[in-house]
Structure formats: C-alpha cells, structure tokens
Short mmCIF file of C-alpha atoms in Angstrom, two decimals:
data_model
loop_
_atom_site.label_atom_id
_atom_site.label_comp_id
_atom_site.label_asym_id
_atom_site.label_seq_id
_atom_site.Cartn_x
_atom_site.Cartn_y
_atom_site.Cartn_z
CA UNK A 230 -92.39 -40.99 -74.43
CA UNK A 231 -95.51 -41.27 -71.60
CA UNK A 232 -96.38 -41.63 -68.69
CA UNK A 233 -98.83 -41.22 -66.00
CA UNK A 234 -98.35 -39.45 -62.49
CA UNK A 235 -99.82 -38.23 -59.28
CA UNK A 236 -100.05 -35.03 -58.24
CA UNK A 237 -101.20 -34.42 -54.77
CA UNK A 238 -104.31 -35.96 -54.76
CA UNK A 239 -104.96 -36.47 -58.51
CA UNK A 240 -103.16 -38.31 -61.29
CA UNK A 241 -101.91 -36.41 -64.70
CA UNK A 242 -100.67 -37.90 -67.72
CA UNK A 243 -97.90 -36.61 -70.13
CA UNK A 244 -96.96 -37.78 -73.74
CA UNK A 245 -93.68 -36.03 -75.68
CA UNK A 246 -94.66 -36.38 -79.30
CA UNK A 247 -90.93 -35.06 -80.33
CA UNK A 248 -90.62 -31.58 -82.33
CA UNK A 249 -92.68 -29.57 -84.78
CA UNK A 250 -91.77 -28.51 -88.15
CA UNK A 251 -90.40 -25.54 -86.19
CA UNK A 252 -88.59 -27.70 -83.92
CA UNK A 253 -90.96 -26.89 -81.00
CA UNK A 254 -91.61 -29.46 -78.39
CA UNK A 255 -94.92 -30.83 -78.96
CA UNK A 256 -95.97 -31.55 -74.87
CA UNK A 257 -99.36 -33.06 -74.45
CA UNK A 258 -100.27 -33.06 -70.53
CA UNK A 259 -103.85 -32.96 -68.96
CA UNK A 260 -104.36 -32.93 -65.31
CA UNK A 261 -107.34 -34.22 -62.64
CA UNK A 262 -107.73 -37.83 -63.26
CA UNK A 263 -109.33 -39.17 -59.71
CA UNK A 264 -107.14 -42.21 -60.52
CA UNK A 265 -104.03 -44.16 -61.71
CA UNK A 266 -106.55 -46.56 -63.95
CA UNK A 267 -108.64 -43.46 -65.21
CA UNK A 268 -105.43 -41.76 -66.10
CA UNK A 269 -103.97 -44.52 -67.76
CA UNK A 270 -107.30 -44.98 -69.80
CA UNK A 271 -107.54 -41.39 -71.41
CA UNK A 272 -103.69 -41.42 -72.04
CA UNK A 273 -104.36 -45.36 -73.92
CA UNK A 274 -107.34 -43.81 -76.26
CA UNK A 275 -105.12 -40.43 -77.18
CA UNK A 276 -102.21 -42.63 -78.03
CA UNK A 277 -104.59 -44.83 -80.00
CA UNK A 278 -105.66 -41.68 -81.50
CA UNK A 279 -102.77 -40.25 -82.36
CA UNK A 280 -101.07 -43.79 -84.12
CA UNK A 281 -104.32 -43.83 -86.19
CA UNK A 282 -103.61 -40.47 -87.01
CA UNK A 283 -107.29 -39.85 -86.03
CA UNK A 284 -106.29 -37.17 -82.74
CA UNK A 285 -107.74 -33.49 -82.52
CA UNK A 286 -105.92 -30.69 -80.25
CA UNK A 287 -108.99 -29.61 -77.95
CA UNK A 288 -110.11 -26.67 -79.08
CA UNK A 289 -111.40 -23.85 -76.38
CA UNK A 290 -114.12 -22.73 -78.40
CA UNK A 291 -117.24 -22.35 -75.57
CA UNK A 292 -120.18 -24.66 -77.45
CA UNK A 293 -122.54 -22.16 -77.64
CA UNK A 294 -120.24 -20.43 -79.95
CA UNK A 295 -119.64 -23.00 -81.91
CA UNK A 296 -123.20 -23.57 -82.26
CA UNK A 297 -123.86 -20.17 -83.58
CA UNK A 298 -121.37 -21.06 -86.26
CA UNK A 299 -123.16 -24.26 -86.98
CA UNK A 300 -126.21 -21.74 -87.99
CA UNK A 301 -124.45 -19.49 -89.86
CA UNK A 302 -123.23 -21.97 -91.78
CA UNK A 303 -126.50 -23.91 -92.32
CA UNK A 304 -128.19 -20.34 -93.20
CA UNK A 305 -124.98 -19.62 -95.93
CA UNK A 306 -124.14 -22.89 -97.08
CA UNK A 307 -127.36 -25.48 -96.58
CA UNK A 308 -129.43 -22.49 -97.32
CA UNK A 309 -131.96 -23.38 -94.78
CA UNK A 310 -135.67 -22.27 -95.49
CA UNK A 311 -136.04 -19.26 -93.03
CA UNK A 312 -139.16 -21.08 -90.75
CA UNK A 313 -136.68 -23.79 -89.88
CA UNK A 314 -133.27 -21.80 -89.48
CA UNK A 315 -135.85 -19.58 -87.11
CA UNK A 316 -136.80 -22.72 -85.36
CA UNK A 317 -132.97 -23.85 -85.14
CA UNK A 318 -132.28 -20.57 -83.60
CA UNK A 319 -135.05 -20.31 -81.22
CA UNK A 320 -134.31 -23.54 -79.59
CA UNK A 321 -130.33 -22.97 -79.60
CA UNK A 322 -131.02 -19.36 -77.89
CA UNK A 323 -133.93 -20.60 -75.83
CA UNK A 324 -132.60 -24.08 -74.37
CA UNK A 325 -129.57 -25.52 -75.69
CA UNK A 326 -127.21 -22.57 -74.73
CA UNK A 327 -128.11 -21.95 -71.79
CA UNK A 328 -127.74 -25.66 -70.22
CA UNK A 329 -124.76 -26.80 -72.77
CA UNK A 330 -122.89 -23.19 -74.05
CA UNK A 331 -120.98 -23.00 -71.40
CA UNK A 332 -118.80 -26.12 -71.61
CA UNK A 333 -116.06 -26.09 -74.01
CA UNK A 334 -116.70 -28.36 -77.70
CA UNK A 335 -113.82 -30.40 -76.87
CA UNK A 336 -115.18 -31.10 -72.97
CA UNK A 337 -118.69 -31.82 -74.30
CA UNK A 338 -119.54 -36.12 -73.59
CA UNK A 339 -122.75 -38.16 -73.92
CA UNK A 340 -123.12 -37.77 -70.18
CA UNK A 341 -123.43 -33.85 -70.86
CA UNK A 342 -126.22 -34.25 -73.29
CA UNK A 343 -128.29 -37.18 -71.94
CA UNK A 344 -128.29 -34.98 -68.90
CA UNK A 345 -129.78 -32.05 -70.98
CA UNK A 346 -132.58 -34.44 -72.88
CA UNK A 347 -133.56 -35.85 -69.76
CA UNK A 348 -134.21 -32.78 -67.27
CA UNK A 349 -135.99 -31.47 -70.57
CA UNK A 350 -138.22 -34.56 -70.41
CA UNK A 351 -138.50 -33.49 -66.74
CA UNK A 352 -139.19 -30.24 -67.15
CA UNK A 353 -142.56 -31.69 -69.08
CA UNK A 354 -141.53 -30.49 -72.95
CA UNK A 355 -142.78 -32.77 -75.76
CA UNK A 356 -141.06 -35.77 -76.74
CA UNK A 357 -140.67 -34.03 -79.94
CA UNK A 358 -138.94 -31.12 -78.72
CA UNK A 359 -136.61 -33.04 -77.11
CA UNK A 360 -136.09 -35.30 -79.81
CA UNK A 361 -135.42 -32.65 -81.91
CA UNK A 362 -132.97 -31.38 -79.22
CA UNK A 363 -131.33 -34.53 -80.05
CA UNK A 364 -131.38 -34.21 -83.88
CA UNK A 365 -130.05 -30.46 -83.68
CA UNK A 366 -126.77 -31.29 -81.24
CA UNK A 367 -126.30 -34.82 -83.55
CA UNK A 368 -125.96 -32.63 -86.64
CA UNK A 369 -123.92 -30.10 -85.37
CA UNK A 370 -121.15 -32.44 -83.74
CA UNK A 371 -121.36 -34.27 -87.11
CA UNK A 372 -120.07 -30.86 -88.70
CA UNK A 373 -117.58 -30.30 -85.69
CA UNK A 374 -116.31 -33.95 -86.57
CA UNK A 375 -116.26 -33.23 -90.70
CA UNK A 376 -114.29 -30.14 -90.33
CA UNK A 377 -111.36 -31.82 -87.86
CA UNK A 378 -112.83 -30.14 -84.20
CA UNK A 379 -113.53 -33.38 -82.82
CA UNK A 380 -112.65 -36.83 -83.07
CA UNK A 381 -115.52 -38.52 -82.91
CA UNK A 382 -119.41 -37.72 -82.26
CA UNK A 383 -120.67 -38.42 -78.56
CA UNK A 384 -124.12 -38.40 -80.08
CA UNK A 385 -123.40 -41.99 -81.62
CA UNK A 386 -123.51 -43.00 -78.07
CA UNK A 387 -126.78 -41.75 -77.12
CA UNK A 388 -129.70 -43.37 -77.94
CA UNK A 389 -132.52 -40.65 -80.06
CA UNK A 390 -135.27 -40.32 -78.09
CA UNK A 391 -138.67 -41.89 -78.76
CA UNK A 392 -141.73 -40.32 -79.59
CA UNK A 393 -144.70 -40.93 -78.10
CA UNK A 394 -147.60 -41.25 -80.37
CA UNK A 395 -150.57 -39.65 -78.62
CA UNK A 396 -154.21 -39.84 -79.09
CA UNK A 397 -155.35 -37.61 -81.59
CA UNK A 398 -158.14 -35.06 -80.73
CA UNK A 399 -161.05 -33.82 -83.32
CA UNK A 400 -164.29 -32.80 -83.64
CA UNK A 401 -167.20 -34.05 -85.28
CA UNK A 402 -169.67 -32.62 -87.69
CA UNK A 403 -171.81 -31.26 -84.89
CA UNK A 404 -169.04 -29.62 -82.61
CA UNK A 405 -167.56 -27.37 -85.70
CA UNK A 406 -171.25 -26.30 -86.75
CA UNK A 407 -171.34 -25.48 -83.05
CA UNK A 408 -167.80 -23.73 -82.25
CA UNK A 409 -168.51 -21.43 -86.01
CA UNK A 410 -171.93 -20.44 -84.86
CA UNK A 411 -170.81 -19.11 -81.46
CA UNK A 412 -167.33 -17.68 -83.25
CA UNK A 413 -169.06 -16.00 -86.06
CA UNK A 414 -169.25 -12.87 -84.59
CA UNK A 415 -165.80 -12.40 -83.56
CA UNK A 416 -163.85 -9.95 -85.69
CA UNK A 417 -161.32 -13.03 -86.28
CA UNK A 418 -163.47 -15.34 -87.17
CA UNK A 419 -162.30 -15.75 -90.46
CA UNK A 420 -159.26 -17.24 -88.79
CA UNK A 421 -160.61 -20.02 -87.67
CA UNK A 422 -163.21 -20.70 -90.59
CA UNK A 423 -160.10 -21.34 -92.75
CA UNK A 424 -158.70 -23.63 -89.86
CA UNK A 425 -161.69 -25.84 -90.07
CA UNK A 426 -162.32 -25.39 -93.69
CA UNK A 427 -159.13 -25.44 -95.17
CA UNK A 428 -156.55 -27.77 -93.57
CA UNK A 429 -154.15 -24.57 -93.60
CA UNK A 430 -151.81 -24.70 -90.28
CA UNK A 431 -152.13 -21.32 -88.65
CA UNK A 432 -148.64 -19.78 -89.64
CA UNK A 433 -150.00 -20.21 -93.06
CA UNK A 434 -153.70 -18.82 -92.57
CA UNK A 435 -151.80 -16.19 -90.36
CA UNK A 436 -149.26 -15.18 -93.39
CA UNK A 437 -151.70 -15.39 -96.13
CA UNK A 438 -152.08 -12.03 -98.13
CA UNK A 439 -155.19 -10.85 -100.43
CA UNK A 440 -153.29 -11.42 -103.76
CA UNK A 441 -152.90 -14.80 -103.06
CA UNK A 442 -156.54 -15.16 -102.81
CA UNK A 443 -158.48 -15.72 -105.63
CA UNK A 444 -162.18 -15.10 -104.94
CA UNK A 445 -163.52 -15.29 -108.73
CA UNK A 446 -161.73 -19.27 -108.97
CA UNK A 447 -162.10 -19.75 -105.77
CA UNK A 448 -158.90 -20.77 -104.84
CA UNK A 449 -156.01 -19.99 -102.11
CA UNK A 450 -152.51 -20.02 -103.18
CA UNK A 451 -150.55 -21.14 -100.01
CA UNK A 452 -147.08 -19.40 -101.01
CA UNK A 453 -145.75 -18.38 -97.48
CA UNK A 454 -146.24 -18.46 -93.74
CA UNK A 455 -145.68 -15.99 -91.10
CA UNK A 456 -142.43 -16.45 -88.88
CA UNK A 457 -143.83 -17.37 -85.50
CA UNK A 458 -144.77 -14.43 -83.42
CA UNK A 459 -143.04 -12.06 -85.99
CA UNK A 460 -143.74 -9.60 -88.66
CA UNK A 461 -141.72 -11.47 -91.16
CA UNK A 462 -142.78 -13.91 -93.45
CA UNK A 463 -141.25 -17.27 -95.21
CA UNK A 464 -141.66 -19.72 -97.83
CA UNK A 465 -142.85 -22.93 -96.99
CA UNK A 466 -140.94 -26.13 -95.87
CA UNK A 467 -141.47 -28.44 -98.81
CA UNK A 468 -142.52 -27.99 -102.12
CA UNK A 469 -145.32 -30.00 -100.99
CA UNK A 470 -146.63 -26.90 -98.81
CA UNK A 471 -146.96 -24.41 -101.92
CA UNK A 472 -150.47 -25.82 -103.06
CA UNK A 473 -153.99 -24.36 -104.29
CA UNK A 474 -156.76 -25.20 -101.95
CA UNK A 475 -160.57 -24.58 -103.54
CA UNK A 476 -162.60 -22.88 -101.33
CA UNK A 477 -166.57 -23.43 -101.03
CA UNK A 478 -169.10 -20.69 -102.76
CA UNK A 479 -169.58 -20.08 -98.70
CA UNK A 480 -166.20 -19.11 -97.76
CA UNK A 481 -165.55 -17.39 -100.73
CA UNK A 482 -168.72 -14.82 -99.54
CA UNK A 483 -167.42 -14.55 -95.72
CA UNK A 484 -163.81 -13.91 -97.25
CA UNK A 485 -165.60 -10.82 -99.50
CA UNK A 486 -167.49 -9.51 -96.41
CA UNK A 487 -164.03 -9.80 -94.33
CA UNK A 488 -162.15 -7.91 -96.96
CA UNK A 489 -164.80 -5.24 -97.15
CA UNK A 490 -164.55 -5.22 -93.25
CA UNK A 491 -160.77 -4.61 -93.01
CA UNK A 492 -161.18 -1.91 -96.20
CA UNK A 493 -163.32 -0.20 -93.58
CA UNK A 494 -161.30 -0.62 -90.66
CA UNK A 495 -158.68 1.07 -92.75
CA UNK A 496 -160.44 3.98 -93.76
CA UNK A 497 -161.14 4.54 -90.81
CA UNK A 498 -158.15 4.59 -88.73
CA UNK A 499 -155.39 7.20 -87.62
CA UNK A 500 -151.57 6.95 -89.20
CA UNK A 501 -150.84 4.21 -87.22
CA UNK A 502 -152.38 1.68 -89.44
CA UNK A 503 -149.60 -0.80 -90.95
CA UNK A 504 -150.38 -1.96 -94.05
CA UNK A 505 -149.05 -5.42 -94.74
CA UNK A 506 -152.12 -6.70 -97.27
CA UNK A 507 -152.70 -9.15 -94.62
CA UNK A 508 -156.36 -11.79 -94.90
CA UNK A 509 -155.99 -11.95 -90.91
CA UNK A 510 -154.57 -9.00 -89.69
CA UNK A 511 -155.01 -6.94 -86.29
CA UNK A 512 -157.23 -4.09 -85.87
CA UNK A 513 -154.12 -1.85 -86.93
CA UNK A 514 -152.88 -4.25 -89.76
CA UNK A 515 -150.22 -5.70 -88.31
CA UNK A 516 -150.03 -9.96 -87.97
CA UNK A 517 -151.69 -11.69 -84.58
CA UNK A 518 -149.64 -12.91 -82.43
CA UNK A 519 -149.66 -17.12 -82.18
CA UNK A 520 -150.59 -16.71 -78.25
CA UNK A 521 -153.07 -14.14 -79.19
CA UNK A 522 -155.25 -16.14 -81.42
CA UNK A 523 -154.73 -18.81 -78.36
CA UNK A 524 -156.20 -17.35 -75.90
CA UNK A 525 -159.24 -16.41 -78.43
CA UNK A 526 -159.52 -19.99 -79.52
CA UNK A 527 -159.88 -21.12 -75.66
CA UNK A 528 -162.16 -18.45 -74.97
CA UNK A 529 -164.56 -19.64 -77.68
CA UNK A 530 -164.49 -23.17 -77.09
CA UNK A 531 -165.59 -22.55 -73.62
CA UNK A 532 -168.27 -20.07 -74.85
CA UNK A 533 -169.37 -23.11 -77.59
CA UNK A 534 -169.22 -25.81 -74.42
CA UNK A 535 -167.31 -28.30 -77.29
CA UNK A 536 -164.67 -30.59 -76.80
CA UNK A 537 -161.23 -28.47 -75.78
CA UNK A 538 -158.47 -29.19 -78.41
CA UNK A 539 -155.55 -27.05 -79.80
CA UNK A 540 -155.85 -25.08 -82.61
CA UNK A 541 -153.59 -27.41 -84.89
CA UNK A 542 -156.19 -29.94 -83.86
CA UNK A 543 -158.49 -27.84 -86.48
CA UNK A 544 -156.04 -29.12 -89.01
CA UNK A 545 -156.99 -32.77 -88.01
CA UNK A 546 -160.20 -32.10 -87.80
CA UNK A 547 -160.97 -30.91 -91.25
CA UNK A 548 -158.78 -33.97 -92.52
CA UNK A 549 -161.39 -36.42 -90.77
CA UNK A 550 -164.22 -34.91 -92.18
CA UNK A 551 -162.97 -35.60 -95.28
CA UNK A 552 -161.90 -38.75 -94.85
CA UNK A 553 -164.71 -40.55 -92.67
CA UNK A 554 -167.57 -38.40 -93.94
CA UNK A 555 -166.76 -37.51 -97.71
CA UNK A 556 -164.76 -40.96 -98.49
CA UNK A 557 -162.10 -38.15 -99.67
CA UNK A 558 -159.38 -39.99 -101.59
CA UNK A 559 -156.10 -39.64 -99.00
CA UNK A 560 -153.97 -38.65 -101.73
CA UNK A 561 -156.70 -35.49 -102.35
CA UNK A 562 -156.41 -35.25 -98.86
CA UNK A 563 -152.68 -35.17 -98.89
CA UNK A 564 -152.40 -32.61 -101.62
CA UNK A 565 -155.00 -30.23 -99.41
CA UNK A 566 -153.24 -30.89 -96.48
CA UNK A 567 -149.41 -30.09 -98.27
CA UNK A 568 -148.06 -33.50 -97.21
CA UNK A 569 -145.55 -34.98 -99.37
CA UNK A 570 -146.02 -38.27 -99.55
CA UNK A 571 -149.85 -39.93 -99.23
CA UNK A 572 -147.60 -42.01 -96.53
CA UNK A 573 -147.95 -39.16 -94.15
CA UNK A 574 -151.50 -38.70 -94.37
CA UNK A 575 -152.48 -42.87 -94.20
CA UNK A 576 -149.18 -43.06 -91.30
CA UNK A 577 -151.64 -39.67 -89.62
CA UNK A 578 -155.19 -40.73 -90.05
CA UNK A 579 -154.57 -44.53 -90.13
CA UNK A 580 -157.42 -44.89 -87.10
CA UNK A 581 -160.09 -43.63 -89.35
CA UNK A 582 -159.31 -45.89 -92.75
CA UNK A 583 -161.07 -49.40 -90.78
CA UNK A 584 -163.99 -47.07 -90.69
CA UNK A 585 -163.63 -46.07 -94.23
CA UNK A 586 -162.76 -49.75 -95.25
CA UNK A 587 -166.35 -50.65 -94.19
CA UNK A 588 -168.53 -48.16 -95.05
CA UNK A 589 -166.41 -48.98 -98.68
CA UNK A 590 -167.03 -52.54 -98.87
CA UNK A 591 -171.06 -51.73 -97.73
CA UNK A 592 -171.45 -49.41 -100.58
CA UNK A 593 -170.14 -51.90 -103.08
CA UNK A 594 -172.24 -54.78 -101.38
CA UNK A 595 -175.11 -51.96 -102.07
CA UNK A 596 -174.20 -51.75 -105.88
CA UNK A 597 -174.14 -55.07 -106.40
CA UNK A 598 -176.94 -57.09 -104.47
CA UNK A 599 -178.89 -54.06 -103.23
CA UNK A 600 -182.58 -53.60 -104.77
#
C-alpha cells in the first residue's frame, strides 16, 4: 500500500512494504515535498526501485565520513602509492569536506556536486584540480554503489570537467645560461641545476639521497620523492618514474663540490643537525619546503631579468632543449623524463616536432644533394 499526502504546507509520501522476517512493519515515509507532483515522483522511482529489487535504506552516514572510509580502504585494499593516497587526502581534508561532508551519502545529488566544481572554478583553481575533484567523488560513489550504500551514482549525471590546455612556457638556450650564472652562488643552487639539467620534477630532486647518486658512472637513480611539504618520503607513481638519468662530467663536479659543502656544513653545526642523507637539504639537514624553494626560484628569476615561469616549467624546459636543439629521440626523451608511454611526451611537446620535422628533412636534403 501508498500513498501521497499533505501536511500543512508540504506533501509526504508513505509506502507499507508488509512485515519483516521478524514480523516488524516495514513503514517507508519521507516528508517535505513542496508538491503533490514532486511527491508523487520520488514515491514512483522508490517503488520502481524496490520491484527491481534495486532500493537502498538511506543510510545517515555524514559524507565526509564516508569519504574517510573510501581512503582507508584505497590505502588497505588498492594499496595506493603513498604520493597519491597523500594527494587523495589533502584534497578530501582541504576542499571536499568542508563544502560536501556535511550532507548525508544518501542526501548527496548531482546538483550538490556541480555546485562544488563550479564555485571551485570560481574560486580560480585549475581545471585540473577540479577535474580531479570530479574523478575523486566519481570513484568513491562508485564504491558506495558496489558495496549496496547507494542506488545509483549521481556522478553519471554530471558531465567531467574539461581541461584546458594552456600555452606552455620555457626557456631557451640563452635564458638558462643566464638564470645558472646569476643562481650559482646560491647555497641551493644545485636544486635548480638538476631542474634544468635533469628533467627530475622537484619532489624527486627534493627526495633524492647521496646513495642514489652515483658520481664515478655518472648516473642518478630516481627511486623516491619527497611527500609534499613533509619529511617523509615515497616511491614513485609508475614504474616508469624509477629510471637512471646520466649526468654530464659538469654536474657530476658541482654535485662533488655540493657534497663536500654539506660535509662541512655538518661538521660544523650544533646537535640540532638532522641527518636525513639528503642531495638538497636545509642548512640543518632537514628537506626544503616546496614554497621555500618558490619563493627562491622567483627571487632569482627577477635577479636574472629572464622570462618568469614555474619551477615545473624547468622540467619542460630541459625536454625542449633536447628535442629542438639535440634532435633527442622522444622515446630517449621519454625514458629521461619517466613518462610511460612515448605518447605522453609527442601528446606534451607536439608544438616543437614541425620544427624538428624540418630541420630533419634539411639535414637529409644536406646528405644527399649537399656538396
């Protein structure tokens, strides 16, 4: 039996699904529908529900909670690498929960969340954060839906936001001899030489330790990375990102006077030193903090008067240089880089392979009809 009803100024409706194995009652009521025809829809799709045998009792678990669950289970279960379950956590603590933990896992809709993606868009974060956003509430709802908390996913209702490709920002030949001749005397220089002569991304450079540095091969053994504004360290993504890189005879000489540099610094200082056998560590040992090495970075580009870019922009930089002025195969480039696929890199640097393309085709008219 059901039926719908007003109450004062709302409508409510009721379905009597008979007894339990107990003989209960089994009373499903739920109140506040603005109107007759709103009522009468919810109470068609549980009925629906419930004859396809596809109906889940709302649960009151808050979505935060739920969320945190989610994690746990990804960290347990998935076995998440620790970079990414850190990044999963970050964003859950940072933005998710606060605009979405609050409402219940059952009361969560699509209006709820394309709300939440587009005041982030508003609030000026990237259109990859807030596509990830999107990816991170998708796959948990997918879970609540596997393991019988919800019916159905709103996400499959939302359409994943877009990202934006933007232009992408490097220097040339002339800018990095520039920016390392002005940084060269900073006590973190070596930070930045690796940047631009490396590919490494920063949590990398920033987690590498001396006994993954071989200095009579000449090689760096990216193993780990450095959580993010942490002391803790992680293994790498992919197994793409655990690569050798060769280093030049001139790196491998600033690397040996950095090293003697820090074995100084060491000797030197009080009890409070931490020793973490860091390549890039602080004054007192301990890892730089991402903002840190910012602010440095800024400060030095100014001081250069080069071209302002981010510091992953290093990363792209030393890829170009490869490709446009060493006619670097991509798939060396990919292997440097830790991409795993050549895809990435060619889908990346496409913009620069027309130049390649023709300075290719020149050198081969060269070999063939040159003098």
């Amino acid at each position: 039996m059901a039926h719908v009803r007003k109450e004062g100024n709302t409508w409510y409706y009721y379905i009597d699904l008979g007894r339990d194995q107990n003989g209960k009652r089994m009373i499903k009521k739920k109140r506040g529908f603005k109107s007759e025809k709103e009522a009468k829809k919810a109470l068609t799709e549980i009925m629906y529900e419930i004859d396809k045998g596809t109906y889940v009792e709302p649960s009151s678990l808050l979505f935060r909670d739920f969320l945190n669950q989610w994690l746990d289970h990804k960290e347990k279960i998935k076995k998440l690498k620790g970079t990414s379950l850190f990044q999963l956590r970050t964003l859950t603590r940072t933005h998710i929960s606060p605009a979405l933990g609050h409402i219940k896992l059952s009361d969560l809709n699509q209006l709820h969340i394309q709300s939440f993606l587009n005041e982030s868009i508003d609030k000026g974060l990237s259109d990859v954060t807030v596509q990830r956003f999107y990816t991170m509430i998708n796959d948990a709802l997918k879970y609540a839906v596997k393991f019988g908390l919800l019916s159905k996913n709103v996400c499959d209702f939302i359409e994943r936001p877009s990202i934006e490709k933007k232009q992408m920002n490097f220097w040339n030949v002339d800018e990095v001899k520039q920016f390392l001749s002005v940084a060269k005397d900073e006590r973190n220089y070596i930070v930045f030489h690796l940047a631009l002569t490396t590919g490494m991304r920063q949590c990398e450079i920033l987690g590498l330790t001396w006994d993954n540095v071989d200095l009579k091969k000449g090689l760096i053994y990216v193993r780990q990375q450095l959580l993010r504004n942490t002391k803790k360290f992680s293994t790498l993504k992919t197994k793409a990102s655990n690569r050798n890189i060769a280093i030049s005879d001139e790196t491998i000489a600033i690397l040996k006077s950095h090293k003697k540099r820090i074995a100084e610094e060491r000797l030197m200082s009080d009890s409070n030193y931490t020793e973490m056998n860091l390549v890039c560590p602080t004054s007192n040992g301990t890892p730089y903090l991402t903002g840190n090495i910012t602010k440095i970075f800024k400060r030095l580009i100014k001081k250069a008067g080069v071209k302002e870019i981010r510091f992953h922009d290093c990363r792209h930089t030393f890829a170009s240089l490869l490709l446009q002025h060493q006619n670097t195969n991509p798939k060396i480039v990919a292997e440097i880089l830790g991409h795993s696929n050549v895809r990435t890199t060619l889908d990346t640097y496409s913009h620069l392979l027309p130049n390649m393309q023709q300075e290719t085709v020149k050198q081969f008219g060269n070999m063939l009809f040159g003098n």
